[in-house]
Short mmCIF file of C-alpha atoms in Angstrom, two decimals:
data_model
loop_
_atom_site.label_atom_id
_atom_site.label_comp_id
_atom_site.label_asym_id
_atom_site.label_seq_id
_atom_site.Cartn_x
_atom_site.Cartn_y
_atom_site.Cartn_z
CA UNK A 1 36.55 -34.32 82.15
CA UNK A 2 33.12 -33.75 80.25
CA UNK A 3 29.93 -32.45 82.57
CA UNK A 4 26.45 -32.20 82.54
CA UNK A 5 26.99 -28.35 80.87
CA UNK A 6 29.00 -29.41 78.13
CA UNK A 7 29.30 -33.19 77.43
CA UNK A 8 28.20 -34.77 73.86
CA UNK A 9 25.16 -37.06 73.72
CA UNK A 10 25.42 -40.10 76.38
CA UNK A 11 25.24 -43.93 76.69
CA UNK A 12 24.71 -46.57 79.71
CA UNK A 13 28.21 -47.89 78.51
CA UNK A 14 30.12 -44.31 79.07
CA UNK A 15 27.72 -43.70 82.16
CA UNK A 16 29.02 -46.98 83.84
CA UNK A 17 32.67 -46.13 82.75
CA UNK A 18 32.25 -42.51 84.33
CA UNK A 19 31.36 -44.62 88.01
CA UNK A 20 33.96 -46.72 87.33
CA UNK A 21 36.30 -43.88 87.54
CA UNK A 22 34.75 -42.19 89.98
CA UNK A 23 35.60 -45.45 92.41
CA UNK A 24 38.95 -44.80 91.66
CA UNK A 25 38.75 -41.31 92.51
CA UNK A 26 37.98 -42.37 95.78
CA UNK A 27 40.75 -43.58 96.97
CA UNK A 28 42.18 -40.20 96.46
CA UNK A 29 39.31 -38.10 97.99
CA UNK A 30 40.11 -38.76 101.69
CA UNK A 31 43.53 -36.82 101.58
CA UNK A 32 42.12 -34.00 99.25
CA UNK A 33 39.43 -33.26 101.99
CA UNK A 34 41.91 -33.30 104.33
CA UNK A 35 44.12 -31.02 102.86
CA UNK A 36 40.77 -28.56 102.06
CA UNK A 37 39.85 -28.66 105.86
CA UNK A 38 43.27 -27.62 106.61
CA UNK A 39 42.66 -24.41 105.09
CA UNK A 40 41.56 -21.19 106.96
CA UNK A 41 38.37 -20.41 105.45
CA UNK A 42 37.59 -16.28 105.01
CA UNK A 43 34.05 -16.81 105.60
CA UNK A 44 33.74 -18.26 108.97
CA UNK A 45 36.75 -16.24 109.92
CA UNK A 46 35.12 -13.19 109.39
CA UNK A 47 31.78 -14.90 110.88
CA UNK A 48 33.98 -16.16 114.44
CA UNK A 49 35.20 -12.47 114.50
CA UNK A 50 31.67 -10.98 114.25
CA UNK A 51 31.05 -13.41 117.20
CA UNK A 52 33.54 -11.85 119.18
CA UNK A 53 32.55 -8.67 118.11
CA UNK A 54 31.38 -5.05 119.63
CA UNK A 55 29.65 -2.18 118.26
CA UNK A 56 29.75 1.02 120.13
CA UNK A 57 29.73 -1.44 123.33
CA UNK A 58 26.93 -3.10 122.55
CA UNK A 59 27.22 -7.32 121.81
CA UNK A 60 26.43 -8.33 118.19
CA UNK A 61 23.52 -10.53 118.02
CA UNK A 62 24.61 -14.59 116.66
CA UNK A 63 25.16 -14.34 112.97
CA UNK A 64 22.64 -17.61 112.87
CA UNK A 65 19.71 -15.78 114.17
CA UNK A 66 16.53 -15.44 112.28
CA UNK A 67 16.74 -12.90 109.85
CA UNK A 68 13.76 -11.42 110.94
CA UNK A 69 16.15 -11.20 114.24
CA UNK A 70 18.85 -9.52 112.22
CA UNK A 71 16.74 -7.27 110.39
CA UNK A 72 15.57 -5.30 113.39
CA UNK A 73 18.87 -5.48 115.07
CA UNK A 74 20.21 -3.67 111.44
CA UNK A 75 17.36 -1.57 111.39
CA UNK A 76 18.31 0.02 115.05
CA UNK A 77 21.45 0.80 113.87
CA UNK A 78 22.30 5.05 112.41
CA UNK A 79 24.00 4.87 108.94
CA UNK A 80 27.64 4.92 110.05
CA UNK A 81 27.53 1.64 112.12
CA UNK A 82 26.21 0.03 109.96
CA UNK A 83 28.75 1.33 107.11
CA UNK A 84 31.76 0.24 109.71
CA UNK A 85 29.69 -3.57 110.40
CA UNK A 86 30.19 -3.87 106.62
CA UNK A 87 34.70 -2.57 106.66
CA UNK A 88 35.12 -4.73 109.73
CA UNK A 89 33.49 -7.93 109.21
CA UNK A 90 32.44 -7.57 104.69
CA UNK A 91 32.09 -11.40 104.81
CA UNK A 92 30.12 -12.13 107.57
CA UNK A 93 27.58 -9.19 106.18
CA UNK A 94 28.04 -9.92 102.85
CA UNK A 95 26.50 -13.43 103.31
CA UNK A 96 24.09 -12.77 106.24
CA UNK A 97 20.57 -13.24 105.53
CA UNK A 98 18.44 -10.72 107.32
CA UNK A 99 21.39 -7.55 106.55
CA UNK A 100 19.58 -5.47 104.24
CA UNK A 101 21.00 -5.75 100.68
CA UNK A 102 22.35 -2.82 99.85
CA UNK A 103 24.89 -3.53 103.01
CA UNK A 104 25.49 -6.92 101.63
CA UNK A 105 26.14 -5.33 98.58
CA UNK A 106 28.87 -3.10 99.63
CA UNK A 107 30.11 -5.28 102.19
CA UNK A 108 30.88 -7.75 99.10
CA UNK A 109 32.61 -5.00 97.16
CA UNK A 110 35.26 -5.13 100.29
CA UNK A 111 35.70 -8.50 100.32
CA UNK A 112 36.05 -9.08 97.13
CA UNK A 113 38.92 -6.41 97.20
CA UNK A 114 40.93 -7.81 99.20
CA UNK A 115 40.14 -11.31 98.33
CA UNK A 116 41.57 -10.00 94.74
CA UNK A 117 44.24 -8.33 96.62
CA UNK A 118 45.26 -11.65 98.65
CA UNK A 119 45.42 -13.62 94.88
CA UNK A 120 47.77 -10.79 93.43
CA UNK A 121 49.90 -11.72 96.34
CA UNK A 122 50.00 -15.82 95.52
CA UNK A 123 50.76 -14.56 91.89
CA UNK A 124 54.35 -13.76 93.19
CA UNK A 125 54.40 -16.61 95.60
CA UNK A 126 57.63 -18.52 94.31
CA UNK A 127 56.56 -21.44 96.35
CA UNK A 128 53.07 -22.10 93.80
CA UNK A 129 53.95 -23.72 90.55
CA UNK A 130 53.37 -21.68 88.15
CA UNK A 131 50.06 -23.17 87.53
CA UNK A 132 48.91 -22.43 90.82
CA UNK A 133 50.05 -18.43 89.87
CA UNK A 134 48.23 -18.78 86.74
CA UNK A 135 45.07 -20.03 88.72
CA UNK A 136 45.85 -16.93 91.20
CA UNK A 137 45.85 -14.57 88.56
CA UNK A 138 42.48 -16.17 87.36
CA UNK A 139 40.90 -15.69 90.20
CA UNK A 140 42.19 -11.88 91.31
CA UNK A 141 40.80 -10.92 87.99
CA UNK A 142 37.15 -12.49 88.37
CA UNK A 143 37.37 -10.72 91.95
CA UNK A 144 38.12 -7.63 90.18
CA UNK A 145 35.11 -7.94 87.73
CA UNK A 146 32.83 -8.50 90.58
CA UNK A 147 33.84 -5.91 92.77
CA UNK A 148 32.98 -2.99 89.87
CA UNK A 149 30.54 -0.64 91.88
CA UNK A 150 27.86 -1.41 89.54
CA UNK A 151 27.34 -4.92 90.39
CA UNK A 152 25.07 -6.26 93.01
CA UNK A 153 26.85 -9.32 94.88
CA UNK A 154 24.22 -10.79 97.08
CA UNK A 155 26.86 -13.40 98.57
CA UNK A 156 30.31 -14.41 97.90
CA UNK A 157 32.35 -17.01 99.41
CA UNK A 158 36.13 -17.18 98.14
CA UNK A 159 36.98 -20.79 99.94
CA UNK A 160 37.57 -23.28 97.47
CA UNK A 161 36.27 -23.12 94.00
CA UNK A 162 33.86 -19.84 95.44
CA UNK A 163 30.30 -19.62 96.01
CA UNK A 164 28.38 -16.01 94.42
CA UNK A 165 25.32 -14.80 93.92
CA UNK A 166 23.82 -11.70 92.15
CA UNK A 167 21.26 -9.60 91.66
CA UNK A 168 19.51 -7.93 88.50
CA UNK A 169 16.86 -5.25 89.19
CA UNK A 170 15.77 -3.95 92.58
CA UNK A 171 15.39 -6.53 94.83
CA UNK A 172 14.23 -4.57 97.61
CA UNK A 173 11.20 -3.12 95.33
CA UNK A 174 10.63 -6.41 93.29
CA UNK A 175 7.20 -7.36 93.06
CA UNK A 176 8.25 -10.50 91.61
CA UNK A 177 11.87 -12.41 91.89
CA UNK A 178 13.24 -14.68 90.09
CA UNK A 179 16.03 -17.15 90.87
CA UNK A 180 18.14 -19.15 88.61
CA UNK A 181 19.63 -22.15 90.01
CA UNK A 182 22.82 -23.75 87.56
CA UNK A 183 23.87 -27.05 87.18
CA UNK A 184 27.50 -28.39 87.21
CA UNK A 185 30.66 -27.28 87.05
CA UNK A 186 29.56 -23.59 88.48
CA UNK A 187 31.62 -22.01 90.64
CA UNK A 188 32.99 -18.26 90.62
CA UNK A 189 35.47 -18.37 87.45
CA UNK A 190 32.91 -19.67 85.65
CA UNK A 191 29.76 -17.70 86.97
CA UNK A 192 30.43 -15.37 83.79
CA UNK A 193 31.22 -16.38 80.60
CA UNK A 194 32.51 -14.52 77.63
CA UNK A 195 32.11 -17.14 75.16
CA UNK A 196 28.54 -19.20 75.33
CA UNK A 197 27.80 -16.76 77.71
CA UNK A 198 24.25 -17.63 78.12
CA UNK A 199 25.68 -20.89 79.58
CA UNK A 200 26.44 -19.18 82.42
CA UNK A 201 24.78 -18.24 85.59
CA UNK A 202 25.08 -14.37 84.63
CA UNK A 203 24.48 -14.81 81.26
CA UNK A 204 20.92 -16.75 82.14
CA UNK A 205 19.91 -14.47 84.40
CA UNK A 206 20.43 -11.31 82.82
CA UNK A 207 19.14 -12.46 79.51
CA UNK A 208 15.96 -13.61 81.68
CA UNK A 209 16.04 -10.23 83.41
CA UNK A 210 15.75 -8.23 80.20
CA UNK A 211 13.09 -10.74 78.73
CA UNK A 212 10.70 -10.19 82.01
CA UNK A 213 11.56 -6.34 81.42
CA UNK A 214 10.18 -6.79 77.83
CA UNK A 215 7.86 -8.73 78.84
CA UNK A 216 6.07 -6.26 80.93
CA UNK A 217 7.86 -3.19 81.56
CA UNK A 218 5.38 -2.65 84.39
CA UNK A 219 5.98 -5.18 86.83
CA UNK A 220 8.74 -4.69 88.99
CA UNK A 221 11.14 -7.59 88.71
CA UNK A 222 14.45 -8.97 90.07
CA UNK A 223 16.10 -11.97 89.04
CA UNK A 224 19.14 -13.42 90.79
CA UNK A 225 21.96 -15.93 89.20
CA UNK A 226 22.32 -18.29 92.39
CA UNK A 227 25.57 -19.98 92.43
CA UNK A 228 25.65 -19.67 96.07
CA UNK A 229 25.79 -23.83 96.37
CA UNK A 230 28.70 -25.96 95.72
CA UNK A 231 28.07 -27.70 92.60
CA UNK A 232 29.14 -31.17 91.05
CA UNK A 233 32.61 -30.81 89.30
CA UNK A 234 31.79 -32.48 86.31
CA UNK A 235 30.31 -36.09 85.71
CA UNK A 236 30.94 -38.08 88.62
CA UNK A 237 29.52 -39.78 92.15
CA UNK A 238 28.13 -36.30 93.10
CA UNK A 239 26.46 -35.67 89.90
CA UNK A 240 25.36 -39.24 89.78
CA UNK A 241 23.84 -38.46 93.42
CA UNK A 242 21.78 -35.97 95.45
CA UNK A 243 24.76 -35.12 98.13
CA UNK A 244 25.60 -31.64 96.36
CA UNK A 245 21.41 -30.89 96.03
CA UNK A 246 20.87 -31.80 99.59
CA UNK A 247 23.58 -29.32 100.63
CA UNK A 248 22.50 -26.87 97.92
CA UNK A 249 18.73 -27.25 98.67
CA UNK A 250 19.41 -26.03 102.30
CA UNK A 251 21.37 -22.60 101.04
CA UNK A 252 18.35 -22.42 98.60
CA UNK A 253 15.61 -22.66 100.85
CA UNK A 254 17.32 -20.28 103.01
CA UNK A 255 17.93 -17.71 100.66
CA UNK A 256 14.30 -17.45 99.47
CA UNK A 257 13.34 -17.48 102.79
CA UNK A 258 15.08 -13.93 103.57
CA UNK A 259 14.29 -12.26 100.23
CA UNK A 260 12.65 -9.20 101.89
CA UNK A 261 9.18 -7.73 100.90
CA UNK A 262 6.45 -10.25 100.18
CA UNK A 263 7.53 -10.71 96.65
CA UNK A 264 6.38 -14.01 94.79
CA UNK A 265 9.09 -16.47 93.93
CA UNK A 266 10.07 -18.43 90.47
CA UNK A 267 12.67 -20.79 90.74
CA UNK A 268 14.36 -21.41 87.31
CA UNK A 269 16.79 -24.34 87.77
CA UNK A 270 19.27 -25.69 84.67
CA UNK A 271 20.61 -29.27 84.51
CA UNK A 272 21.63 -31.09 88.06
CA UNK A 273 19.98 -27.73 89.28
CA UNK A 274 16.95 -29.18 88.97
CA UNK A 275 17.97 -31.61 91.34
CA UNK A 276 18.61 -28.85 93.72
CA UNK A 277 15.17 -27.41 93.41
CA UNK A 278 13.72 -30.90 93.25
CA UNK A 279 14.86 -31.70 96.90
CA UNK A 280 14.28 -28.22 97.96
CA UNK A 281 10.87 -28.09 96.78
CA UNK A 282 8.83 -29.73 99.81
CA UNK A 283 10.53 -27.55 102.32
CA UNK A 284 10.00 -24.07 100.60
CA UNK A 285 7.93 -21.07 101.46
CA UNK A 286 4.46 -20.27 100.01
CA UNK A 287 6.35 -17.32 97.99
CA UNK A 288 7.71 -19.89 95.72
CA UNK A 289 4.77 -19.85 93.43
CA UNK A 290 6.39 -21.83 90.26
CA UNK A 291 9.20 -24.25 90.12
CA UNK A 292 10.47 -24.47 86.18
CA UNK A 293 13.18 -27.17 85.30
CA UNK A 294 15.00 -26.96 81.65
CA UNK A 295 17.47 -29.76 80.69
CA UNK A 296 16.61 -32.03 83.80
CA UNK A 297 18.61 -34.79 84.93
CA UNK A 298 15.59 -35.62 86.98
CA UNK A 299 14.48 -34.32 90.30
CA UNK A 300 14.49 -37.03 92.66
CA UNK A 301 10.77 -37.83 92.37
CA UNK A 302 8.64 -40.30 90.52
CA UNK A 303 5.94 -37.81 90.28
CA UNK A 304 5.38 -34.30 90.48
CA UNK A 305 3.00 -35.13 94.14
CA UNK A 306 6.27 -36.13 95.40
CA UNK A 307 8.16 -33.14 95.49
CA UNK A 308 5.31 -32.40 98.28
CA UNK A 309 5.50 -28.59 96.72
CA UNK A 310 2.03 -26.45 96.75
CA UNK A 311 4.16 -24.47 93.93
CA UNK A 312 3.58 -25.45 89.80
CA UNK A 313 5.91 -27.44 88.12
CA UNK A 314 6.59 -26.90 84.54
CA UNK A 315 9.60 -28.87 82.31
CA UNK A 316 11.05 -28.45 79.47
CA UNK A 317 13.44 -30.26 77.20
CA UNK A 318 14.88 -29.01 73.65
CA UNK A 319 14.86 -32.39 71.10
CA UNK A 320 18.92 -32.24 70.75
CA UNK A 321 19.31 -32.03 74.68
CA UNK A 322 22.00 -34.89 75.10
CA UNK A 323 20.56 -35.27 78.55
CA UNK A 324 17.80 -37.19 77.47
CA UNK A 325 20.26 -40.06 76.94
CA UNK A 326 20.78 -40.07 80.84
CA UNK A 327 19.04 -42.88 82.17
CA UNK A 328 16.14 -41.66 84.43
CA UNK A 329 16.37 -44.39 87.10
CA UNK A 330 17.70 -44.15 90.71
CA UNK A 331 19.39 -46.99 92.17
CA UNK A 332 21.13 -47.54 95.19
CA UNK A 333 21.48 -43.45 95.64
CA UNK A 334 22.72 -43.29 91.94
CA UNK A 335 20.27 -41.38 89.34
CA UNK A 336 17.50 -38.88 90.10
CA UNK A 337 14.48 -40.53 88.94
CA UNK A 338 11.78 -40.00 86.32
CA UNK A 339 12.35 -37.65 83.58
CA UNK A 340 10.38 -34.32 84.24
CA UNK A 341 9.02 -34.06 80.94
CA UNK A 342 7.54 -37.48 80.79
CA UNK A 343 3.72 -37.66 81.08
CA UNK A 344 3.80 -40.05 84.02
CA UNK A 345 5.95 -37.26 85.95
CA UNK A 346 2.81 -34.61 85.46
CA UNK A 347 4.49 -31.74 85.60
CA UNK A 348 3.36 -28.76 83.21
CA UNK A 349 5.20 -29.44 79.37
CA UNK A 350 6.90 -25.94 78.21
CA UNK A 351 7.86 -25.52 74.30
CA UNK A 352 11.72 -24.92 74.11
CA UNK A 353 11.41 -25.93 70.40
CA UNK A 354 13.83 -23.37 68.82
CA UNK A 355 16.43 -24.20 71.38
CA UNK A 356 19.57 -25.82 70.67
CA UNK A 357 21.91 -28.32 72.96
CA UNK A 358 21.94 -28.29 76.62
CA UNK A 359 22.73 -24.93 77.36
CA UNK A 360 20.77 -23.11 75.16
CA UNK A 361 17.62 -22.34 77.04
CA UNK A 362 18.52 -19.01 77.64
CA UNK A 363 19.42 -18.00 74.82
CA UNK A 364 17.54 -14.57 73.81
CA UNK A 365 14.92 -14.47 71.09
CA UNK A 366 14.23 -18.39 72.12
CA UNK A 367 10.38 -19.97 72.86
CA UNK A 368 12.74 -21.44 76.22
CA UNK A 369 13.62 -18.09 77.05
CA UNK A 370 9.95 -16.59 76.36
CA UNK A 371 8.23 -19.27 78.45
CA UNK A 372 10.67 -18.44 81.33
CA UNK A 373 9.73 -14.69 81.20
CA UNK A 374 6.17 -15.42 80.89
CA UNK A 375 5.96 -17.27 84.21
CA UNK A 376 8.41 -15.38 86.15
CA UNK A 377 5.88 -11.91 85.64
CA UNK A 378 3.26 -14.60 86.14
CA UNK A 379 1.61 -14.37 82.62
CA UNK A 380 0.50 -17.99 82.97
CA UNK A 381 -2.00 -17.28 80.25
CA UNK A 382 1.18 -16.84 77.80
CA UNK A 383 3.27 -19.39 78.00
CA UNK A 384 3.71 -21.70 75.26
CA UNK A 385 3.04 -25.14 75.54
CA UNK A 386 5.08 -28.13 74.03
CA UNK A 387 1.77 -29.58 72.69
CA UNK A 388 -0.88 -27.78 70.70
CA UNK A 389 -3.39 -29.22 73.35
CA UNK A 390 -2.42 -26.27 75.67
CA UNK A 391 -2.31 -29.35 78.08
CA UNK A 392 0.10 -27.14 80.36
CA UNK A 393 -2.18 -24.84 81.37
CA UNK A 394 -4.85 -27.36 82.18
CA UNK A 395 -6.35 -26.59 86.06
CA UNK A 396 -5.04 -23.06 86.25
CA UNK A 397 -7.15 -20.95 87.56
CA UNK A 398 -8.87 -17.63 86.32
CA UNK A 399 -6.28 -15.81 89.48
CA UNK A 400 -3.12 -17.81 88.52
CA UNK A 401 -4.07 -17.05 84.59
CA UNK A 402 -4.35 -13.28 84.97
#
C-alpha cells in the first residue's frame, strides 16, 4: 500500500480509488478491532497495577493526576524508591507525565527489556506462522536498539504497532525544545531507519538536533522525535480524515504541557503531522512559540486565524513534493483544507528550495533543514524566506527577531 511518506506524485482519479478501497476495508475493520481489544495491553497493565500499588505503606497517588501533582509526590521520594517505582511498574513511569525524565528514562530501558524478552519468546512460538516469528524477531530487535543505555526513551508503548518517543540533548536543562511530529506510517519499527534515514522520526530529529547545535552552540537545546501518537497506516479513511490527529493532538498537547522548566516550544510537524499540530494548535500552552509545517497535507483550517494559536506559523513545501497533487479541500470529514503554503492560508512561507521529494526536509546541509534550526534557537532574523520579499518575516517584532 503506498502512504503519504513514500507514495509517487497523486491524482483525484487514484485519490477516489484509494476511498473506494478503503470502503471495502470496512467491512473487515469491525472484527480486527475486536480481535485488538482482546489483547492485554502492557501499558495499562502496568498503569492498573500502579493503582493498586504501595510504596513503603504509603498509597500511590492516581497515575492521571496533574503532573505538577506527580512531580511533588516524585520529588518526596529518597533515591531508592524511586529506583524500585521504576523495576516494579517501568511502564506506568516510563509514560507518566510529571515523573522526572531521567526515571522515565530508565524505567523505559526495563520495559523495553522485557518487552524484547517477551518477542524472543513468540519467535519460538510454534503456534505463529512463521511470519508472525519473523515480525517477533523484528520487533525484539528494535526493543533491543532502544533499550542501549545511551538512549533517552521519553515514552514507549509496545501494544500494537508501538508508540515511542525520544529525546536529543538535555531536556531537563533545555532552554529551548524542539518537537518533531511525523506523518504516516510511523510506528516503532519504523521510528529509525537505516536506509532514507532522515525519513524517519530519529533521523529528523537528530539531524535537527545537530543543526540547532551548529547553529548556536550556546543555547541549550533539546529536540524530541514524537511518535508517541498512533499514526495513519498508509493512504486510507484515517489519512483522508482528522480521527488519528484528534487522538494524536491530545497526547501532543499533553506532552508539551509536562516538558519541565519553562523552556520555549517549536513544534516541527512532517506530512499528516501537520494535521496533528493543526488540531492541536488552539489548545496549546503559551510555551509553544512557533508551529512549522513541511510537506502539509493541510491542517484543518482555511486560514492561519483558525488554528486559534497565539504561536507563528511558518510552511514550507519543496517544488517536487508529490503532496501538492493532494487536493486541499475538506468534504464531508474527508481532506484537511487549504494548503499551508498558499497565500490565502497566511502562514509565514519558508525556502526548502534545495530539498528533494517528500521526505527530504531534513536532510542535512538543506535550506529546509537550516530554516528549521533557525527557528527552533529562535533566530527569526535568519531564516530564509521562499520569496526574496522577506515577506515571512513581515510583523515580527524587534524581541521575536533577536
Amino acid at each position: 500500500m503506498t502512504s503519504f511518506d513514500s507514495s509517487p506524485q497523486l491524482n483525484v482519479w487514484r485519490a477516489l480509488l484509494a476511498l473506494a478501497v478503503v470502503f471495502v476495508m470496512l467491512a473487515t475493520t469491525g472484527w480486527t478491532a475486536i480481535r485488538s481489544h482482546r489483547e492485554e495491553s502492557p501499558l495499562k497493565a502496568s498503569l492498573s497495577a500502579w493503582q493498586r500499588g504501595h510504596l513503603d505503606g504509603r498509597e500511590l497517588p492516581d497515575a492521571t493526576s496533574s503532573p505538577q501533582r506527580l512531580a511533588a509526590f516524585f520529588a518526596s521520594l529518597t533515591a531508592p524508591q524511586r529506583a524500585r517505582l521504576a523495576h516494579r511498574y517501568p511502564l506506568a513511569v516510563g509514560n507518566m507525565n510529571g515523573a522526572p525524565v531521567e526515571l522515565r528514562y530508565r524505567a523505559n530501558r526495563i520495559a523495553l527489556r522485557q518487552q524484547s524478552e517477551k518477542e524472543r519468546e513468540r519467535t519460538r512460538d510454534e503456534r505463529l506462522s512463521r511470519t508472525g516469528q519473523h515480525e517477533a524477531g523484528r520487533r525484539m530487535h528494535r526493543f533491543d536498539m532502544l533499550a542501549v543505555k545511551q538512549r533517552k526513551i521519553l515514552a514507549f508503548d509496545p501494544q500494537g504497532t508501538g508508540r515511542v518517543a525520544e529525546v536529543f540533548g538535555s531536556l531537563d536543562k533545555a532552554e529551548r525544545v524542539s518537537v518533531v511530529v511525523p506523518g504516516v506510517d510511523t510506528d516503532v519499527l519504523n521510528f529509525q531507519r537505516t536506509n532514507r534515514r532522515y525519513s524517519a522520526p530519529v533521523g529528523m530529529a537528530k539531524a535537527l538536533y545537530k543543526a540547532e547545535r551548529a547553529a548556536s552552540p550556546g543555547t541549550r537545546t533539546a529536540v524530541i522525535a514524537w511518535a508517541d501518537y498512533t499514526a495513519p497506516d498508509g493512504l486510507g479513511l484515517d489519512s483522508a480524515t482528522s480521527l488519528r490527529a484528534e487522538q494524536g493532538a491530545v497526547r501532543l498537547n499533553t506532552l508539551v504541557r509536562a516538558l519541565p522548566g519553562s523552556s520555549t516550544v517549536a513544534l516541527v510537524c512532517h506530512s499528516y503531522g501537520s494535521v496533528v499540530c493543526g488540531v492541536a494548535a488552539h489548545s496549546l500552552p503559551s510555551r509553544v512559540t512557533d508551529i512549522a509545517v513541511a510537506g502539509s497535507p493541510g491542517m484543518r483550517a482555511d486560514t492561519v486565524g483558525q488554528l486559534r494559536t497565539s504561536a507563528r506559523v511558518w510552511a514550507m513545501r519543496d517544488a517536487d513534493d508529490w503532496v501538492q497533487d493532494v487536493p486541499y479541500l475538506e468534504v464531508g470529514g474527508l481532506g484537511h483544507g487549504t494548503d499551508p503554503v498558499s497565500a490565502e492560508f497566511g502562514a509565514r512561507i519558508l525556502s526548502a528550495a534545495d530539498a528533494h521529494g517528500h521526505s527530504g526536509y531534513f536532510e542535512p546541509g538543506t535550506e529546509s533543514l537550516y530554516n528549521f534550526a533557525e527557528i527552533g534557537i529562535g533566530a527569526y532574523d535568519s531564516v530564509r524566506c521562499a520569496r526574496e520579499d522577506d515577506a515571512c518575516l513581515a510583523g515580527l517584532s524587534d524581541s521575536a527577531a533577536a
